[in-house]
Short mmCIF file of C-alpha atoms in Angstrom, two decimals:
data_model
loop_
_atom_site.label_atom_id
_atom_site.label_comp_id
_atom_site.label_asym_id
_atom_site.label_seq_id
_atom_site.Cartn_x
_atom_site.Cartn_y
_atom_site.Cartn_z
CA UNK A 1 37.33 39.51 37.79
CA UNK A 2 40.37 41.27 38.76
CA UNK A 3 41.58 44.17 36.92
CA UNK A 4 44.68 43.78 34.95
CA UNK A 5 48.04 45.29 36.15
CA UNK A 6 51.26 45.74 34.60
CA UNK A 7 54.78 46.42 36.97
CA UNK A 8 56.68 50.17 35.85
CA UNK A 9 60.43 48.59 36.68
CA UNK A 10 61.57 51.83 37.02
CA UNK A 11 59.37 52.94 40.34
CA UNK A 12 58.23 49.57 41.40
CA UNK A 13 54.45 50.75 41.30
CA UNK A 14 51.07 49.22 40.25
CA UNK A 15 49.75 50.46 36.92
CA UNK A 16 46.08 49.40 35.90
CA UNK A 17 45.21 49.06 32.24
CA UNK A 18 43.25 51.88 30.85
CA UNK A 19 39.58 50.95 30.47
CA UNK A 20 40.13 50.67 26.54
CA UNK A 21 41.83 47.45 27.07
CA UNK A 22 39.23 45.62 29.24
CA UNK A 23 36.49 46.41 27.05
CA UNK A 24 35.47 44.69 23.36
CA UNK A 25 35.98 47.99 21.39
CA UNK A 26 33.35 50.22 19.75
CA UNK A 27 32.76 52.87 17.03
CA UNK A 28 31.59 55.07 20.14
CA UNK A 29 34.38 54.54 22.51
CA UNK A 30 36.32 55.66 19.55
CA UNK A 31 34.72 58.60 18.94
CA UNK A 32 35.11 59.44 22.61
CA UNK A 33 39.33 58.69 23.14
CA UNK A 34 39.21 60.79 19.04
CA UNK A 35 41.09 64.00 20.41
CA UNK A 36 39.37 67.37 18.77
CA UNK A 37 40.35 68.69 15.48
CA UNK A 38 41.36 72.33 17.27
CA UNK A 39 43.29 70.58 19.98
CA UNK A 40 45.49 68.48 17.30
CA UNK A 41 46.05 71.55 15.52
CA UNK A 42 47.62 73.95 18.42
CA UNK A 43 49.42 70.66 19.73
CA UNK A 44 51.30 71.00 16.27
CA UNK A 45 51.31 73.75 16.09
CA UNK A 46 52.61 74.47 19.59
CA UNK A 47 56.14 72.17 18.41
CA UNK A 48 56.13 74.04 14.37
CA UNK A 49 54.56 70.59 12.63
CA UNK A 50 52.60 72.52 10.15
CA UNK A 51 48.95 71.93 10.47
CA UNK A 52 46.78 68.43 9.90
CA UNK A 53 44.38 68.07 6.96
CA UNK A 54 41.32 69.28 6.92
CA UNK A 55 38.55 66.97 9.14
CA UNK A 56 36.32 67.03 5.85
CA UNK A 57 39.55 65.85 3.27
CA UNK A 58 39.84 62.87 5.65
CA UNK A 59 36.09 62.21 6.27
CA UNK A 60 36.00 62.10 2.34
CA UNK A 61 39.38 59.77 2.55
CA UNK A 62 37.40 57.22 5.05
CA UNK A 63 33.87 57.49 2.69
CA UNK A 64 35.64 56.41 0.07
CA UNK A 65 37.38 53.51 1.80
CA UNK A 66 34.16 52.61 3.44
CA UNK A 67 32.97 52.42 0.26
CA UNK A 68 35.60 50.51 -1.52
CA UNK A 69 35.50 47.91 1.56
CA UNK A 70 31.48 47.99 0.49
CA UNK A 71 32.21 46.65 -2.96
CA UNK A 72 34.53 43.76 -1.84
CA UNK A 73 32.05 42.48 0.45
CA UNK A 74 28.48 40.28 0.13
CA UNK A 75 25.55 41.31 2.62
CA UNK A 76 24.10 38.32 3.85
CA UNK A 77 20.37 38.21 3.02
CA UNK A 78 19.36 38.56 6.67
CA UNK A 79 19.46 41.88 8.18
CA UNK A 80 21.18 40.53 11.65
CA UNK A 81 23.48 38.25 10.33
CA UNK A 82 25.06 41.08 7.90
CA UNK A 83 25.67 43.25 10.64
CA UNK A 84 26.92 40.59 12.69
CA UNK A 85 29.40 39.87 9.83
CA UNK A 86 30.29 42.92 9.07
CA UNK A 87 31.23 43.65 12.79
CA UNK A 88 33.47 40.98 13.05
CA UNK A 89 35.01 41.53 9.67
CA UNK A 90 35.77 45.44 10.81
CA UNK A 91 36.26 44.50 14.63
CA UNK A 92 39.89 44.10 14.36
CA UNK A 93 40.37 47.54 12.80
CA UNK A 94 38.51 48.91 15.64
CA UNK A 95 40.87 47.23 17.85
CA UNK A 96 44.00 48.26 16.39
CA UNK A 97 42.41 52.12 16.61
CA UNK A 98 41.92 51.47 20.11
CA UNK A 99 45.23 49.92 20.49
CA UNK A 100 46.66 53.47 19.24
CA UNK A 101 44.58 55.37 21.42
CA UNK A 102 45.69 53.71 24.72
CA UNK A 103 49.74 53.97 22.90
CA UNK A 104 49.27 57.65 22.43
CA UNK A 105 48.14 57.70 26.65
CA UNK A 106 50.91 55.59 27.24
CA UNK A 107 53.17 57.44 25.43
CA UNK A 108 51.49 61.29 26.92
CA UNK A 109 51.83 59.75 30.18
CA UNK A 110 55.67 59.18 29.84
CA UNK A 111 56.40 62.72 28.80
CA UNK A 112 54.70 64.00 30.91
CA UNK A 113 56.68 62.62 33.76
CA UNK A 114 60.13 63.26 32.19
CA UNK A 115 62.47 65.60 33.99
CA UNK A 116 65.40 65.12 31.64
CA UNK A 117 66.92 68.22 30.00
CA UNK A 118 65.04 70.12 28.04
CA UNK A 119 65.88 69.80 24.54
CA UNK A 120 65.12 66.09 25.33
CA UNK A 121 61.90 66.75 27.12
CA UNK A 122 60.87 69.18 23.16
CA UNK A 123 61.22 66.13 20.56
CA UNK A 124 59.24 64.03 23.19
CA UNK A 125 56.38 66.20 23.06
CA UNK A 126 56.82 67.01 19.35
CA UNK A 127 56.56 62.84 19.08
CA UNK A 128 53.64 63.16 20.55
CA UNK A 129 52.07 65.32 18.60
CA UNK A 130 52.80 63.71 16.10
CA UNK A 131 51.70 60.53 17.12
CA UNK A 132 48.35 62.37 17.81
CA UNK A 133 47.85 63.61 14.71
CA UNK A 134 48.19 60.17 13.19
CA UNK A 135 45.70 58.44 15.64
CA UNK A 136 43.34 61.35 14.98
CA UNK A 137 43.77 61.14 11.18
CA UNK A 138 42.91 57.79 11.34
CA UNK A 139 40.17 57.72 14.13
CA UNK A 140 38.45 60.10 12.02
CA UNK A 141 38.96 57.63 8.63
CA UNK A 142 38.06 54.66 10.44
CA UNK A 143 34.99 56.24 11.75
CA UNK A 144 33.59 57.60 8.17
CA UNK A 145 34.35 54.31 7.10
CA UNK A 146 32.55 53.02 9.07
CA UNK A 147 29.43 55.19 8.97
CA UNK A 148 29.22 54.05 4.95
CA UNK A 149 29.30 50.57 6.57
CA UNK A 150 26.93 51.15 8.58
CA UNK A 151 24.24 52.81 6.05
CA UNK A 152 24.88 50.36 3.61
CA UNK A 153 23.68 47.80 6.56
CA UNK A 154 20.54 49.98 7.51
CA UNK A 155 19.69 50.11 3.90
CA UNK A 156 19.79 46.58 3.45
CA UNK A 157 17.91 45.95 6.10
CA UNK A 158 15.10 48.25 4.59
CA UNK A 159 14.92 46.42 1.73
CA UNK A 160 14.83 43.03 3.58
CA UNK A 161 12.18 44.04 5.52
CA UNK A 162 10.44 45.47 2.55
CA UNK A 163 10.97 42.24 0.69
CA UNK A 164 9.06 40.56 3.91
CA UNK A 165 6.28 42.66 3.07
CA UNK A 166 5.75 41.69 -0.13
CA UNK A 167 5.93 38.23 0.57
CA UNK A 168 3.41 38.70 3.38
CA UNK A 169 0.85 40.14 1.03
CA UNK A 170 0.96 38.15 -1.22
#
């Protein structure tokens, strides 16, 4: 299969997509484009934005959605379907996350080829580390989220398989 391309009008040049957008997305592939806590703080700091949240406060923030998400959802009684529903059910969060990710390239990417005057050039970057902040805010939700998620599913499955063994001893 061909990889997919997009035209820049403006220099008549081949881009390809970023490999985000030609793979189904993942918790891990998150955690990889997640930029580090220390290099979202000098970013904003770097352009006077004050400093993002603590990485625990929003851990805590994405427990307790994970959590909430938990309580408005039935696990199937079979270990493999549950995860398999509860997957799909959180897939298209993933995707938007990713979705942000390859924006916030995007949108690196274009200021770091402007040449326009500088004053210009200074609210770019301070958009984009803005923009940054956001995507790592909510990477880092989305991913405690879904580590709940995913304990709640490993727990079930425990007890599924432990029901199994009852039955067989019986």
């Amino acid at each position: 299969m061909s990889d997919l391309i997009k035209r820049d009008r403006t220099e008549r040049t081949l881009l390809r997509f970023p490999v985000e957008r030609r793979t189904t997305p993942t918790a891990e592939q998150i955690r990889n484009l997640l930029p580090e806590y220390g290099t979202v703080y000098n970013l904003l700091a770097r352009h006077g934005l004050g400093a993002p949240p603590e990485p625990t406060a929003v851990e805590a923030q994405g427990r307790r959605t994970g959590m909430k998400m938990l309580g408005d959802i039935t696990l199937h009684p079979d270990p493999q379907t549950a995860r398999e529903e509860v997957t799909r059910w959180f897939q298209p969060l993933v995707e938007r996350m990713v979705r942000r990710f390859s924006e916030l390239r995007d949108l690196t990417w274009e200021a770091e080829r402007q040449t326009r005057d500088e004053m210009w050039n200074e609210a770019y970057q301070a958009r984009v580390a803005s923009t940054t902040m956001i995507a790592w805010r909510t990477g880092t939700r989305l991913l405690a989220a879904w580590s709940v998620l995913d304990e709640a599913l490993i727990a079930h499955a425990g007890a599924s398989m432990g029901h199994i063994e009852q039955q067989a001893t019986r």
